Coordinates of C-alpha atoms and ligand atoms in Angstrom, one line a residue:
X27 CA 0.0 0.0 0.0
X28 CA 1.3 3.4 -0.9
X29 CA 3.4 4.0 -4.0
X30 CA 6.8 5.5 -4.0
X31 CA 8.7 7.0 -7.0
X32 CA 12.0 8.8 -6.8
X33 CA 14.4 10.0 -9.6
X34 CA 17.9 11.3 -9.5
X35 CA 19.9 11.8 -12.8
X36 CA 20.1 14.1 -15.8
X37 CA 16.5 14.3 -17.0
X38 CA 13.6 16.4 -15.9
X39 CA 12.6 14.6 -12.8
X40 CA 9.0 15.9 -12.2
X41 CA 7.3 14.4 -15.2
X42 CA 9.1 11.1 -14.7
X43 CA 7.9 10.9 -11.1
X44 CA 4.3 12.0 -11.9
X45 CA 4.0 9.4 -14.6
X46 CA 5.4 6.8 -12.3
X47 CA 3.0 7.7 -9.6
X48 CA 0.1 7.2 -11.9
X49 CA 1.3 3.7 -12.6
X50 CA 1.5 3.0 -8.9
X51 CA -1.9 4.4 -8.0
X52 CA -3.2 0.8 -7.7
X53 CA -1.3 0.8 -4.4
X54 CA -3.3 3.6 -2.9
X55 CA -4.9 6.8 -4.1
X56 CA -6.3 8.9 -1.3
X57 CA -3.6 11.6 -1.2
X58 CA -0.3 12.3 -3.0
X59 CA 2.7 14.6 -3.1
X60 CA 6.1 15.4 -4.6
X61 CA 9.3 17.1 -3.5
X62 CA 11.5 18.6 -6.2
X63 CA 15.1 19.8 -5.7
X64 CA 16.1 22.3 -8.3
X65 CA 19.7 22.7 -7.4
X66 CA 19.1 25.4 -4.8
X67 CA 15.7 24.9 -3.2
X68 CA 13.5 22.0 -2.2
X69 CA 9.8 22.4 -3.2
X70 CA 7.1 20.2 -1.8
X71 CA 3.5 20.1 -3.0
X72 CA 0.9 17.8 -1.5
X73 CA -2.8 17.3 -1.8
X74 CA -5.7 15.1 -0.8
X75 CA -6.9 13.1 -3.8
X76 CA -5.3 11.5 -6.8
X77 CA -2.2 12.1 -8.9
X78 CA -4.3 14.1 -11.4
X79 CA -5.1 16.5 -8.5
X80 CA -1.4 16.8 -7.8
X81 CA -0.9 17.7 -11.5
X82 CA -3.5 20.4 -11.2
X83 CA -1.8 21.8 -8.1
X84 CA 1.6 21.7 -9.8
X85 CA 0.2 23.6 -12.8
X86 CA -0.7 26.5 -10.4
X87 CA 2.9 26.9 -9.4
X88 CA 5.9 28.2 -11.3
X89 CA 7.5 25.5 -13.4
X90 CA 10.4 23.7 -11.7
X91 CA 13.4 22.5 -13.7
X92 CA 14.9 19.8 -11.5
X93 CA 16.8 16.5 -12.0
X94 CA 15.8 15.1 -8.6
X95 CA 12.3 14.4 -7.3
X96 CA 10.5 12.1 -4.8
X97 CA 6.8 11.3 -5.1
X98 CA 4.2 9.4 -3.2
X99 CA 0.7 8.1 -3.6
X100 CA -0.9 7.2 -0.3
X101 CA -3.3 4.7 1.3
X102 CA -3.8 6.2 4.7
X103 CA -2.8 4.3 7.8
X104 CA -2.0 7.0 10.4
X105 CA -3.9 10.2 10.0
X106 CA -6.8 10.9 7.6
X107 CA -6.1 11.6 4.0
X108 CA -5.4 15.3 3.8
X109 CA -2.8 17.7 2.5
X110 CA -0.8 17.7 5.7
X111 CA -0.7 13.9 6.2
X112 CA 0.3 13.3 2.6
X113 CA 3.9 12.5 1.8
X114 CA 6.7 13.6 1.4
X115 CA 7.1 14.4 5.1
X116 CA 9.7 17.1 5.9
X117 CA 12.0 17.2 9.0
X118 CA 11.9 20.2 11.4
X119 CA 14.9 21.9 9.8
X120 CA 13.5 21.5 6.3
X121 CA 16.7 19.6 5.2
X122 CA 15.2 16.1 5.0
X123 CA 12.2 14.7 3.1
X124 CA 11.0 11.2 3.3
X125 CA 8.4 9.1 1.3
X126 CA 7.3 6.0 3.2
X127 CA 5.2 2.9 2.6
X128 CA 4.4 0.8 5.7
X129 CA 3.7 1.4 9.4
X130 CA 6.1 2.4 12.1
X131 CA 4.5 0.6 15.0
X132 CA 6.4 2.3 17.8
X133 CA 5.9 5.7 16.4
X134 CA 4.1 7.0 19.5
X135 CA 7.0 6.3 21.9
X136 CA 9.5 7.7 19.4
X137 CA 7.4 10.8 18.9
X138 CA 7.2 11.4 22.6
X139 CA 11.0 11.3 22.9
X140 CA 11.4 13.6 19.9
X141 CA 9.0 16.1 21.4
X142 CA 11.0 15.9 24.6
X143 CA 14.0 16.9 22.6
X144 CA 12.2 19.8 21.1
X145 CA 10.9 18.5 17.8
X146 CA 7.5 19.6 16.7
X147 CA 5.0 17.8 14.5
X148 CA 2.3 19.1 12.1
X149 CA 0.9 15.9 10.8
X150 CA -0.6 12.8 12.4
X151 CA 1.7 10.5 10.5
X152 CA 4.3 7.9 11.7
X153 CA 6.4 9.1 8.7
X154 CA 6.9 12.6 10.1
X155 CA 8.3 10.8 13.2
X156 CA 10.7 8.8 11.1
X157 CA 12.1 11.8 9.2
X158 CA 12.7 13.7 12.4
X159 CA 14.2 10.6 14.0
X160 CA 16.8 10.6 11.2
X161 CA 17.4 14.3 11.7
X162 CA 17.8 13.7 15.4
X163 CA 20.5 11.1 14.7
X164 CA 22.3 13.4 12.3
X165 CA 22.2 16.2 14.9
X166 CA 23.3 14.0 17.8
X167 CA 25.9 11.9 16.1
X168 CA 27.1 14.0 13.2
X169 CA 27.1 10.9 10.9
X170 CA 26.5 10.8 7.1
X171 CA 23.0 10.5 5.8
X172 CA 23.2 6.8 5.0
X173 CA 24.4 6.0 8.5
X174 CA 21.9 8.2 10.1
X175 CA 19.1 6.4 8.3
X176 CA 20.6 3.1 9.3
X177 CA 20.8 4.1 13.0
X178 CA 17.3 5.5 12.9
X179 CA 15.8 2.4 11.3
X180 CA 17.4 0.1 13.8
X181 CA 15.2 1.8 16.4
X182 CA 12.1 1.3 14.4
X183 CA 9.6 -1.5 14.9
X184 CA 7.3 -2.0 11.9
X185 CA 7.4 -2.2 8.2
X186 CA 8.8 0.3 5.7
X187 CA 10.0 1.1 2.3
X188 CA 11.5 4.6 2.3
X189 CA 13.4 7.0 0.2
X190 CA 15.2 9.8 2.0
X191 CA 16.7 13.0 0.5
X192 CA 18.8 15.6 2.3
X193 CA 19.1 18.9 0.5
X194 CA 22.7 19.3 1.8
X195 CA 23.5 16.1 -0.2
X196 CA 22.0 17.0 -3.6
X197 CA 23.6 14.0 -5.5
X198 CA 22.3 11.3 -3.2
X199 CA 19.2 9.3 -2.3
X200 CA 19.0 6.8 0.4
X201 CA 16.4 3.9 0.1
X202 CA 15.7 1.2 2.6
X203 CA 13.1 -1.6 3.1
X204 CA 11.7 -4.0 5.6
X205 CA 8.5 -5.7 4.7
X206 CA 7.5 -3.4 1.8
X207 CA 9.0 -3.7 -1.7
X208 CA 11.4 -1.3 -3.4
X209 CA 13.0 -1.6 -6.8
X210 CA 15.9 0.5 -8.0
X211 CA 16.2 1.1 -11.7
X212 CA 19.7 1.6 -13.1
X213 CA 20.0 3.9 -16.1
X214 CA 22.9 5.8 -17.7
X215 CA 24.0 8.1 -15.0
X216 CA 20.5 8.1 -13.5
X217 CA 18.6 6.0 -10.9
X218 CA 15.0 5.4 -10.2
X219 CA 13.5 4.1 -7.0
X220 CA 10.0 2.8 -6.9
X221 CA 7.6 0.4 -5.2
X222 CA 7.7 -1.7 -8.4
X223 CA 9.5 -1.5 -11.7
X224 CA 6.6 -0.1 -13.7
X225 CA 7.6 3.6 -13.3
X226 CA 10.9 3.1 -15.0
X227 CA 10.3 0.3 -17.5
X228 CA 10.7 2.6 -20.5
X229 CA 14.0 3.9 -19.3
X230 CA 15.9 0.8 -18.2
X231 CA 15.6 -2.9 -18.0
X232 CA 18.1 -3.2 -15.2
X233 CA 16.9 -3.3 -11.7
X234 CA 17.9 -4.2 -8.2
X235 CA 15.1 -5.5 -5.9
X236 CA 16.2 -4.4 -2.5
X237 CA 16.4 -7.2 0.0
X238 CA 14.8 -7.2 3.4
X239 CA 16.5 -5.0 5.9
X240 CA 18.9 -3.6 3.2
X241 CA 19.6 0.0 2.6
X242 CA 20.9 1.5 -0.6
X243 CA 23.0 4.7 -0.9
X244 CA 22.4 5.9 -4.4
X245 CA 24.8 8.6 -5.8
X246 CA 24.7 10.0 -9.3
X247 CA 28.0 9.4 -11.1
X248 CA 28.8 6.6 -8.7
X249 CA 27.6 3.1 -8.2
X250 CA 25.0 2.0 -5.7
X251 CA 26.2 0.9 -2.3
X252 CA 24.1 -1.6 -0.4
X253 CA 24.3 -2.1 3.4
X254 CA 22.5 -4.3 5.9
X255 CA 20.5 -2.3 8.3
X256 CA 21.2 -4.6 11.2
X257 CA 25.0 -4.4 11.3
X258 CA 25.9 -1.9 8.6
X259 CA 27.9 -4.5 6.7
X260 CA 28.2 -4.3 2.9
X261 CA 26.0 -6.5 0.7
X262 CA 26.5 -7.3 -3.0
X263 CA 23.9 -5.8 -5.3
X264 CA 22.2 -8.3 -7.6
X265 CA 21.1 -6.6 -10.8
X266 CA 18.2 -8.3 -12.6
X267 CA 17.0 -8.0 -16.2
X268 CA 13.4 -7.0 -16.3
X269 CA 11.1 -9.0 -18.6
X270 CA 8.2 -6.5 -18.5
X271 CA 7.4 -4.2 -21.4
X272 CA 5.6 -0.9 -21.5
X273 CA 2.7 -2.4 -23.4
X274 CA 2.0 -4.8 -20.5
X275 CA 1.2 -1.9 -18.3
X276 CA -0.9 0.3 -20.6
X277 CA -4.7 0.0 -21.2
X278 CA -4.2 -1.0 -24.8
X279 CA -7.4 0.6 -26.1
X280 CA -9.6 -0.7 -23.3
X281 CA -11.6 1.7 -21.1
X282 CA -10.2 0.2 -18.0
X283 CA -7.4 -2.0 -16.9
X284 CA -9.9 -4.4 -15.4
X285 CA -11.6 -5.0 -18.7
X286 CA -8.3 -5.4 -20.4
X287 CA -7.2 -7.9 -17.8
X288 CA -10.5 -9.8 -18.1
X289 CA -9.9 -10.0 -21.9
X290 CA -6.3 -11.1 -21.4
X291 CA -7.4 -14.3 -19.7
X292 CA -7.1 -16.6 -22.6
X293 CA -3.6 -15.5 -23.2
X294 CA -2.7 -15.4 -19.5
X295 CA -3.9 -19.0 -19.0
X296 CA -2.0 -20.0 -22.1
X297 CA 1.1 -18.3 -20.6
X298 CA 0.6 -20.1 -17.3
X299 CA 0.5 -23.4 -19.2
X300 CA 3.3 -22.6 -21.6
X301 CA 6.2 -25.0 -21.3
X302 CA 4.6 -26.7 -18.4
X303 CA 1.7 -28.6 -20.0
X304 CA 2.9 -30.9 -22.7
X305 CA -0.5 -32.6 -23.3
X306 CA 0.5 -34.6 -26.4
X307 CA 3.3 -36.2 -24.5
X308 CA 1.2 -36.6 -21.3
X309 CA 3.7 -34.6 -19.3
X310 CA 3.6 -31.7 -16.8
X311 CA 7.0 -30.1 -16.3
X312 CA 7.0 -28.1 -13.0
X313 CA 10.6 -28.2 -11.9
X314 CA 9.6 -26.8 -8.5
X315 CA 7.5 -29.9 -7.9
X316 CA 9.9 -32.4 -9.6
X317 CA 12.7 -31.2 -7.3
X318 CA 10.6 -31.5 -4.2
X319 CA 8.0 -34.0 -5.0
X320 CA 9.0 -36.1 -1.9
X321 CA 7.9 -33.2 0.3
X322 CA 4.4 -33.2 -1.3
X323 CA 4.1 -36.9 -1.7
X324 CA 5.0 -37.5 2.0
X325 CA 2.9 -34.6 3.2
X326 CA 0.0 -35.7 5.5
X327 CA -1.6 -32.4 4.9
X328 CA -1.5 -29.3 2.7
X329 CA -2.2 -26.0 4.3
X330 CA -3.1 -23.0 2.1
X331 CA -2.7 -19.5 3.3
X332 CA -3.9 -16.4 1.3
X333 CA -6.0 -13.3 1.4
X334 CA -8.8 -11.9 -0.7
X335 CA -9.3 -13.3 -4.1
X336 CA -6.2 -15.5 -3.7
X337 CA -8.0 -17.1 -0.7
X338 CA -10.9 -17.9 -3.0
X339 CA -8.4 -19.6 -5.4
X340 CA -7.2 -21.5 -2.3
X341 CA -10.7 -22.7 -1.7
X342 CA -10.9 -24.0 -5.3
X343 CA -7.6 -25.7 -4.6
X344 CA -9.0 -27.5 -1.6
X345 CA -11.6 -29.2 -3.8
X346 CA -9.2 -29.8 -6.6
X347 CA -6.2 -31.1 -4.7
X348 CA -8.2 -33.3 -2.5
X349 CA -10.0 -34.8 -5.6
X350 CA -6.8 -35.3 -7.5
X351 CA -4.4 -36.3 -4.8
X352 CA -6.5 -37.4 -1.7
X353 CA -4.1 -35.4 0.4
X354 CA -6.1 -33.5 3.0
X355 CA -6.1 -29.7 2.4
X356 CA -7.0 -26.9 4.8
X357 CA -7.4 -23.3 3.6
X358 CA -6.8 -20.4 6.0
X359 CA -7.1 -16.7 5.9
X360 CA -3.5 -15.7 6.4
X361 CA -4.6 -12.9 8.8
X362 CA -6.3 -15.4 11.1
X363 CA -3.6 -18.1 10.8
X364 CA -0.8 -15.8 11.9
X365 CA -2.5 -14.9 15.2
X366 CA -4.0 -18.1 16.3
X367 CA -1.0 -20.3 17.3
X368 CA -1.7 -22.7 14.5
X369 CA -0.7 -26.4 14.7
X370 CA 1.9 -26.9 12.0
X371 CA 3.9 -30.1 11.6
X372 CA 7.3 -30.3 9.9
X373 CA 5.9 -32.6 7.3
X374 CA 3.2 -30.2 6.3
X375 CA 3.3 -28.4 3.0
X376 CA 2.1 -24.8 3.1
X377 CA 1.1 -23.2 -0.2
X378 CA 1.0 -19.5 -0.1
X379 CA -1.1 -17.9 -2.9
X380 CA -0.6 -14.2 -3.7
X381 CA -0.9 -12.1 -6.8
X382 CA 1.4 -9.4 -5.6
X383 CA 3.7 -11.5 -3.5
X384 CA 3.7 -8.7 -1.0
X385 CA 0.6 -9.1 1.2
X386 CA 1.7 -8.5 4.8
X387 CA -0.5 -11.1 6.4
X388 CA 0.5 -13.8 3.9
X389 CA 4.2 -13.0 4.5
X390 CA 3.7 -13.3 8.2
X391 CA 1.8 -16.6 7.9
X392 CA 4.7 -18.0 5.8
X393 CA 7.2 -16.9 8.4
X394 CA 5.3 -18.7 11.1
X395 CA 5.0 -21.9 9.1
X396 CA 8.7 -21.7 8.2
X397 CA 9.7 -21.3 11.9
X398 CA 7.8 -24.5 12.6
X399 CA 9.7 -26.4 9.9
X400 CA 7.0 -26.7 7.2
X401 CA 7.9 -26.7 3.5
X402 CA 6.6 -23.6 1.8
X403 CA 5.5 -23.4 -1.8
X404 CA 4.6 -20.0 -3.3
X405 CA 2.2 -19.2 -6.1
X406 CA 2.8 -15.6 -7.1
X407 CA 2.3 -13.5 -10.1
X408 CA 4.8 -10.7 -9.5
X409 CA 8.2 -11.9 -10.4
X410 CA 10.9 -11.2 -7.8
X411 CA 8.3 -10.3 -5.1
X412 CA 8.9 -10.9 -1.4
X413 CA 6.8 -14.2 -1.3
X414 CA 8.6 -15.6 -4.3
X415 CA 11.9 -15.1 -2.5
X416 CA 11.0 -16.2 1.0
X417 CA 9.3 -19.5 0.0
X418 CA 11.3 -22.8 -0.4
X419 CA 10.2 -23.0 -4.0
X420 CA 7.1 -22.2 -6.1
X421 CA 5.6 -21.4 -9.4
X422 CA 4.8 -18.1 -11.1
X423 CA 1.4 -17.6 -12.6
X424 CA 2.9 -15.5 -15.5
X425 CA -0.4 -13.6 -15.9
X426 CA 1.5 -10.4 -16.6
X427 CA 1.0 -7.2 -14.6
X428 CA -2.5 -6.9 -13.0
X429 CA -3.2 -3.3 -12.4
X430 CA -7.0 -3.1 -11.9
X431 CA -7.5 -3.3 -8.1
X432 CA -10.1 -6.1 -8.5
X433 CA -8.3 -9.2 -9.3
X434 CA -9.3 -11.1 -12.4
X435 CA -6.6 -12.9 -14.5
X436 CA -4.6 -13.5 -11.3
X437 CA -7.5 -15.7 -10.0
X438 CA -7.9 -17.8 -13.1
X439 CA -4.2 -18.3 -13.5
X440 CA -3.8 -19.2 -9.9
X441 CA -6.4 -22.0 -10.4
X442 CA -4.5 -23.0 -13.6
X443 CA -1.3 -23.5 -11.6
X444 CA -3.2 -25.4 -8.9
X445 CA -4.7 -27.7 -11.7
X446 CA -1.1 -28.4 -12.9
X447 CA 0.0 -29.2 -9.3
X448 CA -3.0 -31.4 -8.7
X449 CA -2.5 -33.3 -11.9
X450 CA 1.2 -33.8 -11.3
X451 CA 0.8 -35.0 -7.8
X452 CA -2.3 -37.1 -8.6
X453 CA -0.4 -38.9 -11.2
X454 CA 2.7 -39.3 -9.1
X455 CA 0.8 -40.8 -6.1
X456 CA -1.4 -42.9 -8.2
X457 CA -4.7 -41.3 -7.3
X458 CA -5.5 -40.4 -10.9
X459 CA -5.6 -43.3 -13.4
X460 CA -3.5 -42.9 -16.5
X461 CA -6.5 -42.3 -18.7
X462 CA -8.1 -39.8 -16.3
X463 CA -4.8 -37.9 -16.1
X464 CA -4.5 -37.8 -19.8
X465 CA -8.1 -36.7 -20.3
X466 CA -7.6 -33.8 -17.8
X467 CA -4.4 -32.8 -19.4
X468 CA -6.0 -32.6 -22.9
X469 CA -8.9 -30.7 -21.4
X470 CA -6.7 -28.2 -19.6
X471 CA -5.1 -27.1 -22.9
X472 CA -8.6 -26.3 -24.3
X473 CA -9.5 -23.8 -21.6
X474 CA -8.1 -20.7 -23.2
X475 CA -10.4 -21.2 -26.2
X476 CA -13.4 -21.8 -23.9
X477 CA -12.6 -18.6 -22.1
X478 CA -12.5 -16.8 -25.4
X479 CA -15.9 -18.1 -26.2
X480 CA -17.4 -16.7 -23.0
X481 CA -15.8 -13.4 -23.6
X482 CA -17.6 -13.2 -26.9
X483 CA -20.9 -12.8 -24.9
X484 CA -19.7 -9.5 -23.6
X485 CA -22.5 -7.5 -25.1
X486 CA -25.3 -9.7 -23.7
X487 CA -23.7 -9.5 -20.2
X488 CA -23.6 -5.7 -20.5
X489 CA -27.3 -5.7 -21.3
X490 CA -28.0 -8.0 -18.3
X491 CA -26.0 -5.6 -16.1
X492 CA -28.4 -2.8 -17.0
X493 CA -31.3 -4.6 -15.3
X494 CA -29.4 -5.0 -12.1
X495 CA -27.4 -1.8 -11.8
X496 CA -29.8 -0.2 -9.3
X497 CA -29.8 -3.2 -6.9
X498 CA -28.8 -2.6 -3.4
X499 CA -28.0 -6.2 -2.4
X500 CA -27.2 -9.3 -4.2
X501 CA -26.8 -13.0 -3.3
X502 CA -24.5 -15.4 -5.1
X503 CA -25.0 -19.1 -4.7
X504 CA -22.9 -22.1 -5.9
X505 CA -22.2 -25.7 -4.8
X506 CA -19.0 -27.7 -4.7
X507 CA -16.4 -26.2 -7.0
X508 CA -18.7 -23.4 -7.7
X509 CA -19.1 -22.3 -4.1
X510 CA -15.7 -20.4 -4.1
X511 CA -16.8 -18.9 -7.4
X512 CA -19.9 -17.6 -5.7
X513 CA -17.7 -16.0 -3.0
X514 CA -15.5 -14.5 -5.7
X515 CA -18.4 -13.2 -7.8
X516 CA -19.9 -11.5 -4.7
X517 CA -16.5 -10.0 -3.8
X518 CA -16.1 -8.6 -7.4
X519 CA -19.5 -7.0 -7.2
X520 CA -19.1 -5.4 -3.8
X521 CA -15.6 -4.1 -4.3
X522 CA -16.1 -2.2 -7.5
X523 CA -19.8 -1.4 -7.6
X524 CA -20.4 -0.9 -3.8
X525 CA -23.5 -3.1 -4.0
X526 CA -23.7 -5.2 -0.9
X527 CA -23.2 -8.8 -2.0
X528 CA -22.9 -12.2 -0.2
X529 CA -21.7 -15.5 -1.5
X530 CA -23.1 -18.7 0.0
X531 CA -23.0 -22.4 -0.6
X532 CA -26.4 -22.9 -2.3
X533 CA -27.6 -25.4 0.3
X534 CA -26.9 -22.9 3.1
X535 CA -29.5 -20.5 1.7
X536 CA -32.2 -22.2 3.8
X537 CA -30.3 -21.4 7.0
X538 CA -30.7 -17.7 6.7
X539 CA -30.3 -15.8 3.4
X540 CA -33.6 -17.1 2.1
X541 CA -35.2 -14.7 4.5
X542 CA -33.9 -11.9 2.4
X543 CA -35.4 -13.0 -0.9
X544 CA -38.2 -11.0 -2.4
X545 CA -38.8 -9.5 -5.8
X546 CA -36.1 -6.8 -5.2
X547 CA -33.4 -9.3 -4.5
X548 CA -31.2 -10.4 -7.4
X549 CA -29.7 -13.9 -6.9
X550 CA -26.8 -15.1 -9.1
X551 CA -26.8 -18.9 -9.2
X552 CA -24.0 -20.9 -10.7
X553 CA -25.9 -23.9 -12.1
X554 CA -23.6 -25.7 -14.5
X555 CA -24.4 -29.2 -15.6
X556 CA -21.5 -30.7 -13.8
X557 CA -21.7 -30.3 -10.1
X558 CA -24.9 -31.1 -8.2
X559 CA -27.0 -29.7 -11.0
X560 CA -30.4 -31.1 -9.8
X561 CA -29.8 -29.8 -6.3
X562 CA -29.0 -26.4 -7.6
X563 CA -32.1 -26.4 -9.8
X564 CA -34.2 -27.1 -6.6
X565 CA -32.5 -24.1 -5.0
X566 CA -33.5 -22.0 -8.0
X567 CA -37.1 -23.2 -7.6
X568 CA -37.0 -22.1 -4.0
X569 CA -35.8 -18.6 -5.0
X570 CA -38.4 -18.4 -7.8
X571 CA -41.3 -19.2 -5.5
X572 CA -40.2 -16.3 -3.4
X573 CA -40.1 -14.0 -6.4
X574 CA -36.3 -13.5 -6.4
X575 CA -34.8 -12.3 -9.6
X576 CA -32.4 -15.0 -11.0
X577 CA -29.3 -14.6 -13.1
X578 CA -27.9 -18.1 -13.7
X579 CA -24.6 -19.2 -15.1
X580 CA -25.4 -22.4 -17.0
X581 CA -23.7 -24.9 -19.3
X582 CA -24.2 -24.5 -23.1
X583 CA -27.5 -26.0 -24.2
X584 CA -29.2 -25.9 -20.8
X585 CA -33.0 -25.8 -21.0
X586 CA -34.2 -26.6 -17.5
X587 CA -32.7 -23.6 -15.7
X588 CA -33.5 -21.4 -18.7
X589 CA -37.1 -22.0 -18.1
X590 CA -36.8 -20.7 -14.6
X591 CA -34.2 -17.9 -14.6
X592 CA -34.7 -14.3 -15.6
X593 CA -31.3 -14.3 -17.4
X594 CA -28.9 -17.1 -18.3
X595 CA -25.3 -16.6 -19.1
X596 CA -23.9 -19.7 -20.9
X597 CA -20.5 -21.2 -20.5
X598 CA -19.0 -24.1 -22.4
X599 CA -19.1 -27.5 -20.7
X600 CA -16.0 -28.7 -18.9
X601 CA -15.0 -31.3 -16.3
X602 CA -16.0 -30.2 -12.8
X603 CA -12.5 -29.3 -11.5
X604 CA -12.0 -26.8 -14.4
X605 CA -15.5 -25.2 -14.2
X606 CA -14.3 -22.4 -11.8
X607 CA -11.9 -21.0 -14.5
X608 CA -14.9 -20.7 -16.8
X609 CA -17.8 -19.9 -14.5
X610 CA -16.0 -16.9 -12.9
X611 CA -15.6 -15.1 -16.3
X612 CA -19.2 -14.0 -16.7
X613 CA -19.3 -12.9 -13.1
X614 CA -16.3 -10.7 -13.6
X615 CA -17.9 -9.1 -16.7
X616 CA -21.2 -8.7 -14.9
X617 CA -19.6 -6.8 -12.0
X618 CA -17.5 -4.7 -14.4
X619 CA -20.5 -3.5 -16.4
X620 CA -22.7 -2.9 -13.3
X621 CA -19.9 -0.8 -11.8
X622 CA -19.4 1.1 -15.0
X623 CA -23.1 1.8 -15.4
X624 CA -23.2 3.0 -11.8
X625 CA -20.4 5.5 -12.7
X626 CA -17.9 3.8 -10.3
X627 CA -14.1 4.0 -10.7
X628 CA -13.6 0.3 -11.4
X629 CA -9.8 0.4 -11.5
X630 CA -9.5 2.3 -8.3
X631 CA -12.5 1.5 -6.0
X632 CA -12.8 3.6 -2.9
X633 CA -10.8 2.6 0.2
X634 CA -9.1 -0.3 -1.5
X635 CA -5.5 -0.9 -2.7
X636 CA -4.1 -3.7 -4.8
X637 CA -1.1 -4.5 -2.7
X638 CA -1.9 -4.7 1.0
X639 CA 1.5 -4.4 2.6
X640 CA 0.2 -3.5 6.0
X641 CA -1.8 -5.8 8.2
Ligands
G6P20 C1 -6.2 -6.9 -2.0 C2 -6.5 -6.8 -3.5 C3 -7.2 -8.2 -3.9 C4 -6.3 -9.3 -3.5 C5 -5.8 -9.3 -2.1 C6 -4.8 -10.3 -1.8 O1 -7.3 -6.9 -1.2 O2 -7.4 -5.8 -3.7 O3 -7.4 -8.1 -5.2 O4 -6.9 -10.5 -3.8 O5 -5.3 -8.0 -1.7 O6 -3.6 -9.9 -2.5 P1 -2.5 -10.9 -3.1 O7 -1.6 -10.0 -3.8 O8 -1.9 -11.5 -1.9 O9 -3.1 -11.9 -4.0

């Protein structure tokens, strides 16, 4: 949460930082700011609102030519979103500015001490405490900026990614991280520091992903020096070649990133399968599994930890992995798991699922499981992310950058990876017969085309959305593999359209939600042919007799549900374990069009952020 962009080099810094902040708005967008150093003075402009509001503010001020700037887009933790609490935060002397992503947990005691020493504070933020703490170290100990930051950070409890600038050191930026990501782009005599690599992708393909508890001293004209915050020792920088392209992070003619990402799913699933599913040869090549298959095959249990949409993918995994491997699977909200003293055995396999690879609760859950000796497998989308680095092994989804806050292609590709894992293990431990395995393999390779077919019904789904856009509540029902899809459908609707929506296992309707059904209540029922069809049809009858309005997701050629439902959205038939990849697509489109028709900002829904790096 919160996006950081800083530039130091030979180009005009302000436009680079502003453009970079726009790319990072998915991380938070309630307030924003920029500090610019023009060679003699440091100018800071901050505002509540989005980066476009900051641009408007900048336009009201004299143009600044500067080759150094630090910017921030915020998701508030300490202090309401307003101009004062926005970052950069400035130290009392005006010499230092800091942009920060994370939470300083002991800020209250540090602040008290700083006030005692004569510091004053104008904001409610923990960041203003941090910048003054650094200044205090400088004043007390007379050390260089890098060392002052290192000493200050060693007093801090919490999580941070920070960039610090001292106007008395105009050729230098100091960046540090613990728990929140930072990437450093290395250009020709110029450096970029950002929460991810997207702000600098058109300038350089070389980047250093700063390691946990590392601090970088970045000087123009010189190389980067990296030190460990704990003991100030030097660390060797590891420069990576970025695979991402500018095209990946642009809307490409779509109105919103979310729509683009929904339509990217056939390719994204194909990319997930590429080189891993060799269906003609009957082979799945997942080196992460091959090298560690004894850990999986000897596991008495698989635990899955995740948050949000990734947790829903975990629920699908529970059905699929148990079906394919007969290994018991438990799925946990990472946020609950981390605080409830979980029982973890050394022979457990823990699968952590995360699009961003940066979710604070999932990271904490992994660390707990690691301490107890479990083997940790990560399923991440963002290459080089924290989770991909702290797990024992894992598998990328290769969905490409997901920028819309509501997760779409990450979900379907996570389930694709899980399908590969299930098939690999099911074959290896003999749960799946040869013929069953081969059938599933062949079918998996047909999914991208089936997703394409569903996407072709876009216009009809848009029409259906018109009938439901004024709803205030909505219920989603599904059974078996489609139960997690119902939860995911409801989450998509509530997060982007602000319509209250609940997902339920269809049979649970009788234990409460049925009381809500009247002619005002839309009920989305996933009623595909495979998967307790007759039972779901009975549930539809029950809704119908209470005058609920029904939108059903049905298999191609269905007639029975069509006779009952107000609207039917068809999907191609598939084996039950693969249905979630298909049945979720019309629900994504339905939510998207309802939100657009309600005038909501689908890519940046209120109060949300894509990467939740605070607990
Ligand atoms: C946020 C995002 C969701 C995402 C969840 C978990 O809430 O808005 O889209 O599912 O975090 O994130 P992760 O990156 O761990 O999958």
